Amino acid sequence: MAKPFASSEDLGEKRQTLHVLAEGVYALTAEGDPNVGAVEGEDFVVCFEALATPVAAREWLAKLREHTDKPVRYLVLSHYHAVRVLGASAFGADVIVAHEKTRELIAERGEQDWASEYGRMPRLFKEPASIPGLTWPTATFSDRFTIELGGDRGELVLQYCGRGHTEGDLVMWLPKHRIMFAGDLVESQAALYTGDAFHRDWASGTLDRVAAFGAETLVGGRGAVATGKDGVEAAIAQTREFLDVMIREVGGSRTLKEAFERTHAALAPRYGRWPIFEHCLPFDVSRLWDELHGIERPVIWTAERDRDVWAALQS
């Protein structure tokens, strides 16, 4: 029997949990749905990620407003994927910040990604008619972007660590509290989506640079908040192992179907019950197969291509 397409039949609500990580530092997790966060400055807020629609974003903001009524000055987008960015209009942010590659990717493939992700994960798109259009950053950078939080709050650093989950992922780092928001460069107790990834860069230099910050709390793109030095190291190690196993199994396969079956068999015992594992793996293996066969940049995912790859691998 064919498996239901991606997360199209995952329609149950997930329990959201608001974590106060330090004074004025917040994260919202939701049982494997995309994580978001916020950091208070002296008289403003920096929000991290925008969710998939303005309606979904307003629900998050209502929870945040139980703790602070400061206006949102900065909205930070870790990368270009639709479920992370299309809710941006709800924040009323003065500045929307992303890496320069993220802006290029929105221009190149934002419309197709929107249609693709809506088809894969319809539950995340609460009232999709509320989306006014593609989200465009108003400030971009190539290496590092610093925000002074004011008073004794120190600075907040946005850093590019190299190609990984996409070409343009950034991390948000709060040195005073040693807290990192890593976006989808790190997952904690959640499977990886790598359909637009650069697996070899990600598994080596990019994760090395993330680890070098020495974070003591880390909010990944999905899953639980990693706490303590050991917890952060475990989350990074889990992410690296997932990538390393994929590279080994796909690299040792003769056909795409064999690559999927070998990779599934190798990863499922540890990761198979984690959020979106079955959803992600066909797209992950397809991209890595291309990468290992000389296709440098990810092929654009469309709603039609999604279904074709799913039928070929998950049937």
CSV table of C-alpha atoms in Angstrom, one decimal:
chain,number,residue,atom,x,y,z
A,1,MET,CA,0.0,0.0,0.0
A,2,ALA,CA,1.3,3.4,-0.9
A,3,LYS,CA,2.1,5.7,2.0
A,4,PRO,CA,0.1,9.0,2.2
A,5,PHE,CA,1.9,11.8,0.4
A,6,ALA,CA,4.4,13.6,2.6
A,7,SER,CA,2.5,15.2,5.6
A,8,SER,CA,-0.7,15.6,3.7
A,9,GLU,CA,-2.7,13.4,6.2
A,10,ASP,CA,-0.9,14.8,9.3
A,11,LEU,CA,-3.9,17.0,10.3
A,12,GLY,CA,-3.8,16.8,14.1
A,13,GLU,CA,-2.9,19.9,16.1
A,14,LYS,CA,0.4,19.9,17.8
A,15,ARG,CA,0.9,21.0,21.4
A,16,GLN,CA,2.8,24.3,21.5
A,17,THR,CA,5.2,25.1,24.4
A,18,LEU,CA,6.6,28.5,25.1
A,19,HIS,CA,10.1,28.3,26.7
A,20,VAL,CA,11.6,31.3,28.5
A,21,LEU,CA,15.3,30.5,27.9
A,22,ALA,CA,16.6,33.6,29.8
A,23,GLU,CA,15.3,37.0,30.7
A,24,GLY,CA,13.7,38.3,27.5
A,25,VAL,CA,14.7,35.2,25.4
A,26,TYR,CA,11.9,33.0,24.1
A,27,ALA,CA,11.3,29.9,22.0
A,28,LEU,CA,8.1,28.2,20.8
A,29,THR,CA,8.3,24.5,20.1
A,30,ALA,CA,5.4,22.4,18.8
A,31,GLU,CA,6.1,18.6,18.8
A,32,GLY,CA,8.2,18.7,15.6
A,33,ASP,CA,6.5,21.6,13.8
A,34,PRO,CA,8.8,24.5,12.9
A,35,ASN,CA,10.3,26.3,16.0
A,36,VAL,CA,10.3,30.1,16.3
A,37,GLY,CA,11.9,32.5,18.8
A,38,ALA,CA,12.2,36.0,20.0
A,39,VAL,CA,14.8,38.2,21.8
A,40,GLU,CA,13.9,41.4,23.6
A,41,GLY,CA,16.1,44.5,23.1
A,42,GLU,CA,15.8,47.5,25.5
A,43,ASP,CA,12.8,48.9,23.6
A,44,PHE,CA,12.2,46.5,20.7
A,45,VAL,CA,11.9,42.8,19.9
A,46,VAL,CA,13.8,40.6,17.4
A,47,CYS,CA,11.7,37.7,16.1
A,48,PHE,CA,13.2,34.6,14.5
A,49,GLU,CA,11.2,32.9,11.8
A,50,ALA,CA,7.8,33.9,10.5
A,51,LEU,CA,5.8,30.6,10.2
A,52,ALA,CA,3.8,29.7,7.1
A,53,THR,CA,0.9,32.2,7.2
A,54,PRO,CA,0.1,35.5,8.9
A,55,VAL,CA,-2.7,33.7,10.8
A,56,ALA,CA,-0.3,31.2,12.3
A,57,ALA,CA,2.2,34.0,13.0
A,58,ARG,CA,-0.4,36.0,14.9
A,59,GLU,CA,-1.1,33.0,17.2
A,60,TRP,CA,2.6,32.9,18.1
A,61,LEU,CA,2.6,36.7,18.6
A,62,ALA,CA,-0.3,36.5,21.0
A,63,LYS,CA,1.7,34.1,23.2
A,64,LEU,CA,4.7,36.4,23.0
A,65,ARG,CA,2.6,39.4,24.0
A,66,GLU,CA,1.9,37.7,27.3
A,67,HIS,CA,5.5,38.5,28.1
A,68,THR,CA,6.3,41.7,26.2
A,69,ASP,CA,4.5,44.5,24.4
A,70,LYS,CA,7.6,45.9,22.8
A,71,PRO,CA,7.3,46.4,19.0
A,72,VAL,CA,9.0,44.0,16.6
A,73,ARG,CA,11.9,46.0,15.0
A,74,TYR,CA,13.6,43.0,13.3
A,75,LEU,CA,12.3,39.8,11.8
A,76,VAL,CA,15.1,37.4,11.1
A,77,LEU,CA,14.6,34.6,8.5
A,78,SER,CA,17.0,31.7,8.8
A,79,HIS,CA,16.4,30.6,5.1
A,80,TYR,CA,13.9,30.8,2.3
A,81,HIS,CA,11.5,27.9,2.8
A,82,ALA,CA,7.8,28.8,2.7
A,83,VAL,CA,6.8,27.5,6.1
A,84,ARG,CA,9.5,29.8,7.6
A,85,VAL,CA,8.8,33.0,5.8
A,86,LEU,CA,5.2,33.5,4.4
A,87,GLY,CA,3.8,34.7,7.7
A,88,ALA,CA,6.1,37.8,7.8
A,89,SER,CA,3.4,40.4,7.2
A,90,ALA,CA,1.9,39.7,10.7
A,91,PHE,CA,4.9,41.0,12.5
A,92,GLY,CA,4.9,44.6,11.2
A,93,ALA,CA,8.7,44.5,11.4
A,94,ASP,CA,10.7,47.6,10.5
A,95,VAL,CA,13.5,45.4,9.0
A,96,ILE,CA,13.3,41.8,7.6
A,97,VAL,CA,16.8,40.3,7.7
A,98,ALA,CA,18.2,37.3,5.8
A,99,HIS,CA,21.3,36.1,4.1
A,100,GLU,CA,21.9,37.5,0.6
A,101,LYS,CA,21.6,34.0,-0.8
A,102,THR,CA,18.2,33.6,0.7
A,103,ARG,CA,17.0,36.7,-1.2
A,104,GLU,CA,18.4,35.2,-4.4
A,105,LEU,CA,16.6,31.9,-3.7
A,106,ILE,CA,13.3,33.6,-3.1
A,107,ALA,CA,13.6,35.2,-6.5
A,108,GLU,CA,14.7,32.0,-8.2
A,109,ARG,CA,12.3,29.5,-6.6
A,110,GLY,CA,10.1,31.1,-4.0
A,111,GLU,CA,6.8,30.6,-6.0
A,112,GLN,CA,7.5,27.0,-6.7
A,113,ASP,CA,8.6,26.3,-3.1
A,114,TRP,CA,5.3,27.9,-1.8
A,115,ALA,CA,3.2,25.5,-3.9
A,116,SER,CA,5.4,22.6,-3.0
A,117,GLU,CA,5.3,23.1,0.7
A,118,TYR,CA,1.6,23.8,0.8
A,119,GLY,CA,1.0,20.5,-0.9
A,120,ARG,CA,3.4,18.6,1.4
A,121,MET,CA,2.3,20.2,4.7
A,122,PRO,CA,-1.2,21.7,4.4
A,123,ARG,CA,-1.9,21.8,8.1
A,124,LEU,CA,0.9,24.4,8.7
A,125,PHE,CA,-0.8,26.8,6.2
A,126,LYS,CA,-3.6,28.2,8.5
A,127,GLU,CA,-5.9,30.3,6.3
A,128,PRO,CA,-3.5,30.4,3.3
A,129,ALA,CA,-5.6,33.2,1.7
A,130,SER,CA,-4.1,35.5,4.4
A,131,ILE,CA,-0.6,35.3,2.7
A,132,PRO,CA,-0.2,38.5,0.7
A,133,GLY,CA,2.6,37.2,-1.5
A,134,LEU,CA,6.3,36.2,-1.3
A,135,THR,CA,8.3,37.6,1.6
A,136,TRP,CA,11.2,39.8,0.6
A,137,PRO,CA,14.1,40.7,3.0
A,138,THR,CA,14.7,44.4,3.3
A,139,ALA,CA,18.3,43.9,4.7
A,140,THR,CA,20.8,41.2,3.6
A,141,PHE,CA,24.4,40.4,4.5
A,142,SER,CA,27.1,38.0,3.3
A,143,ASP,CA,28.9,37.0,6.5
A,144,ARG,CA,27.8,38.7,9.7
A,145,PHE,CA,25.1,41.1,10.8
A,146,THR,CA,25.1,42.5,14.4
A,147,ILE,CA,22.1,44.1,16.3
A,148,GLU,CA,22.8,46.1,19.4
A,149,LEU,CA,20.1,45.2,21.9
A,150,GLY,CA,20.6,48.3,24.1
A,151,GLY,CA,21.2,48.8,27.8
A,152,ASP,CA,23.1,45.8,29.4
A,153,ARG,CA,21.6,43.3,27.0
A,154,GLY,CA,24.7,43.1,24.8
A,155,GLU,CA,24.5,42.3,21.1
A,156,LEU,CA,22.8,39.7,18.9
A,157,VAL,CA,24.8,38.2,16.0
A,158,LEU,CA,23.5,36.8,12.8
A,159,GLN,CA,26.1,34.6,11.2
A,160,TYR,CA,26.5,32.7,8.0
A,161,CYS,CA,28.3,29.4,8.6
A,162,GLY,CA,28.4,28.0,5.1
A,163,ARG,CA,26.2,26.0,2.8
A,164,GLY,CA,24.0,23.4,4.6
A,165,HIS,CA,20.2,22.9,4.7
A,166,THR,CA,20.1,25.5,1.9
A,167,GLU,CA,22.7,27.9,0.3
A,168,GLY,CA,21.7,30.7,2.6
A,169,ASP,CA,21.1,29.5,6.2
A,170,LEU,CA,22.0,31.7,9.0
A,171,VAL,CA,22.2,31.2,12.8
A,172,MET,CA,21.2,33.8,15.5
A,173,TRP,CA,23.6,33.9,18.4
A,174,LEU,CA,23.2,35.7,21.8
A,175,PRO,CA,26.6,35.8,23.3
A,176,LYS,CA,25.6,37.1,26.7
A,177,HIS,CA,23.5,33.9,27.4
A,178,ARG,CA,25.3,31.6,25.0
A,179,ILE,CA,22.0,30.8,23.3
A,180,MET,CA,21.8,29.9,19.6
A,181,PHE,CA,18.8,29.7,17.3
A,182,ALA,CA,20.2,27.4,14.6
A,183,GLY,CA,17.3,27.2,12.2
A,184,ASP,CA,17.3,23.9,10.2
A,185,LEU,CA,21.1,23.6,10.3
A,186,VAL,CA,20.6,21.6,13.5
A,187,GLU,CA,17.6,19.4,14.6
A,188,SER,CA,17.1,18.0,18.1
A,189,GLN,CA,15.1,14.9,18.2
A,190,ALA,CA,13.7,15.5,14.7
A,191,ALA,CA,14.6,14.2,11.3
A,192,LEU,CA,16.4,16.3,8.8
A,193,TYR,CA,15.0,17.7,5.6
A,194,THR,CA,17.8,17.9,3.0
A,195,GLY,CA,16.0,18.3,-0.3
A,196,ASP,CA,17.7,21.6,-0.9
A,197,ALA,CA,20.9,20.8,0.9
A,198,PHE,CA,24.7,20.7,0.3
A,199,HIS,CA,25.2,17.5,2.3
A,200,ARG,CA,29.0,17.3,2.3
A,201,ASP,CA,29.5,21.0,3.2
A,202,TRP,CA,26.9,20.7,5.9
A,203,ALA,CA,28.3,17.6,7.5
A,204,SER,CA,31.8,19.0,7.7
A,205,GLY,CA,32.8,22.7,7.8
A,206,THR,CA,29.3,24.2,8.3
A,207,LEU,CA,28.5,22.1,11.4
A,208,ASP,CA,32.1,22.6,12.6
A,209,ARG,CA,31.5,26.4,12.6
A,210,VAL,CA,28.1,26.0,14.3
A,211,ALA,CA,29.8,23.9,17.1
A,212,ALA,CA,32.6,26.4,17.5
A,213,PHE,CA,30.2,28.9,19.0
A,214,GLY,CA,30.1,26.8,22.2
A,215,ALA,CA,26.4,27.3,22.7
A,216,GLU,CA,24.9,26.1,26.0
A,217,THR,CA,21.3,26.3,24.8
A,218,LEU,CA,20.3,25.6,21.2
A,219,VAL,CA,17.0,25.9,19.5
A,220,GLY,CA,17.0,23.9,16.3
A,221,GLY,CA,14.6,24.1,13.4
A,222,ARG,CA,12.3,21.4,14.8
A,223,GLY,CA,12.1,19.3,17.9
A,224,ALA,CA,13.2,19.9,21.5
A,225,VAL,CA,15.3,22.7,22.8
A,226,ALA,CA,18.8,21.4,23.5
A,227,THR,CA,20.1,22.4,26.9
A,228,GLY,CA,23.5,22.3,28.5
A,229,LYS,CA,26.8,21.8,26.7
A,230,ASP,CA,26.2,18.0,26.4
A,231,GLY,CA,22.7,18.5,25.1
A,232,VAL,CA,23.9,21.0,22.4
A,233,GLU,CA,26.8,18.7,21.4
A,234,ALA,CA,24.4,15.8,21.1
A,235,ALA,CA,22.0,17.7,18.8
A,236,ILE,CA,24.9,18.7,16.5
A,237,ALA,CA,26.2,15.1,16.6
A,238,GLN,CA,22.8,13.7,15.7
A,239,THR,CA,22.5,16.1,12.8
A,240,ARG,CA,26.0,15.1,11.5
A,241,GLU,CA,25.3,11.4,11.9
A,242,PHE,CA,22.1,11.6,9.9
A,243,LEU,CA,24.0,13.3,7.1
A,244,ASP,CA,27.0,11.0,7.3
A,245,VAL,CA,24.8,7.9,7.1
A,246,MET,CA,23.0,9.3,4.1
A,247,ILE,CA,26.2,10.1,2.3
A,248,ARG,CA,27.5,6.6,3.0
A,249,GLU,CA,24.4,4.7,1.9
A,250,VAL,CA,23.5,6.8,-1.2
A,251,GLY,CA,27.2,6.9,-2.2
A,252,GLY,CA,27.3,3.1,-2.2
A,253,SER,CA,24.1,2.5,-4.2
A,254,ARG,CA,23.7,1.7,-7.9
A,255,THR,CA,20.2,3.2,-8.4
A,256,LEU,CA,18.1,5.9,-6.8
A,257,LYS,CA,15.6,3.3,-5.6
A,258,GLU,CA,18.4,1.2,-4.0
A,259,ALA,CA,19.8,4.4,-2.4
A,260,PHE,CA,16.4,5.1,-0.8
A,261,GLU,CA,16.0,1.6,0.5
A,262,ARG,CA,19.5,1.4,1.9
A,263,THR,CA,19.2,4.8,3.5
A,264,HIS,CA,15.8,4.1,5.0
A,265,ALA,CA,17.0,0.8,6.4
A,266,ALA,CA,20.1,2.5,8.0
A,267,LEU,CA,18.3,5.5,9.5
A,268,ALA,CA,14.9,4.1,10.5
A,269,PRO,CA,16.0,2.2,13.7
A,270,ARG,CA,17.1,5.4,15.3
A,271,TYR,CA,15.2,8.2,13.6
A,272,GLY,CA,12.2,6.5,12.1
A,273,ARG,CA,9.7,7.6,14.8
A,274,TRP,CA,10.9,11.1,14.9
A,275,PRO,CA,8.9,13.9,13.3
A,276,ILE,CA,8.7,14.1,9.5
A,277,PHE,CA,11.1,11.2,8.9
A,278,GLU,CA,9.0,9.4,6.3
A,279,HIS,CA,7.9,12.7,4.8
A,280,CYS,CA,11.5,13.9,4.3
A,281,LEU,CA,13.5,10.9,3.2
A,282,PRO,CA,12.5,10.6,-0.5
A,283,PHE,CA,13.3,14.2,-1.1
A,284,ASP,CA,16.5,13.9,0.9
A,285,VAL,CA,17.8,11.0,-1.0
A,286,SER,CA,16.8,12.4,-4.4
A,287,ARG,CA,18.8,15.6,-3.7
A,288,LEU,CA,21.8,13.7,-2.4
A,289,TRP,CA,21.8,11.4,-5.4
A,290,ASP,CA,21.9,14.4,-7.6
A,291,GLU,CA,24.6,16.0,-5.6
A,292,LEU,CA,26.8,12.9,-5.7
A,293,HIS,CA,26.3,12.7,-9.4
A,294,GLY,CA,27.5,16.1,-10.2
A,295,ILE,CA,24.4,18.3,-9.9
A,296,GLU,CA,25.9,21.1,-7.9
A,297,ARG,CA,22.8,23.1,-7.1
A,298,PRO,CA,19.4,21.6,-6.0
A,299,VAL,CA,16.9,21.1,-8.7
A,300,ILE,CA,13.8,23.2,-8.0
A,301,TRP,CA,11.0,21.3,-6.3
A,302,THR,CA,7.6,21.8,-7.8
A,303,ALA,CA,4.3,20.3,-6.7
A,304,GLU,CA,4.4,17.9,-9.7
A,305,ARG,CA,8.0,16.8,-9.1
A,306,ASP,CA,7.2,16.2,-5.4
A,307,ARG,CA,4.5,13.7,-6.4
A,308,ASP,CA,6.7,12.0,-9.0
A,309,VAL,CA,9.6,11.4,-6.6
A,310,TRP,CA,7.2,10.3,-3.8
A,311,ALA,CA,5.6,7.7,-6.2
A,312,ALA,CA,9.0,6.4,-7.3
A,313,LEU,CA,10.5,6.0,-3.8
A,314,GLN,CA,7.7,5.7,-1.2
A,315,SER,CA,5.5,3.3,-3.1
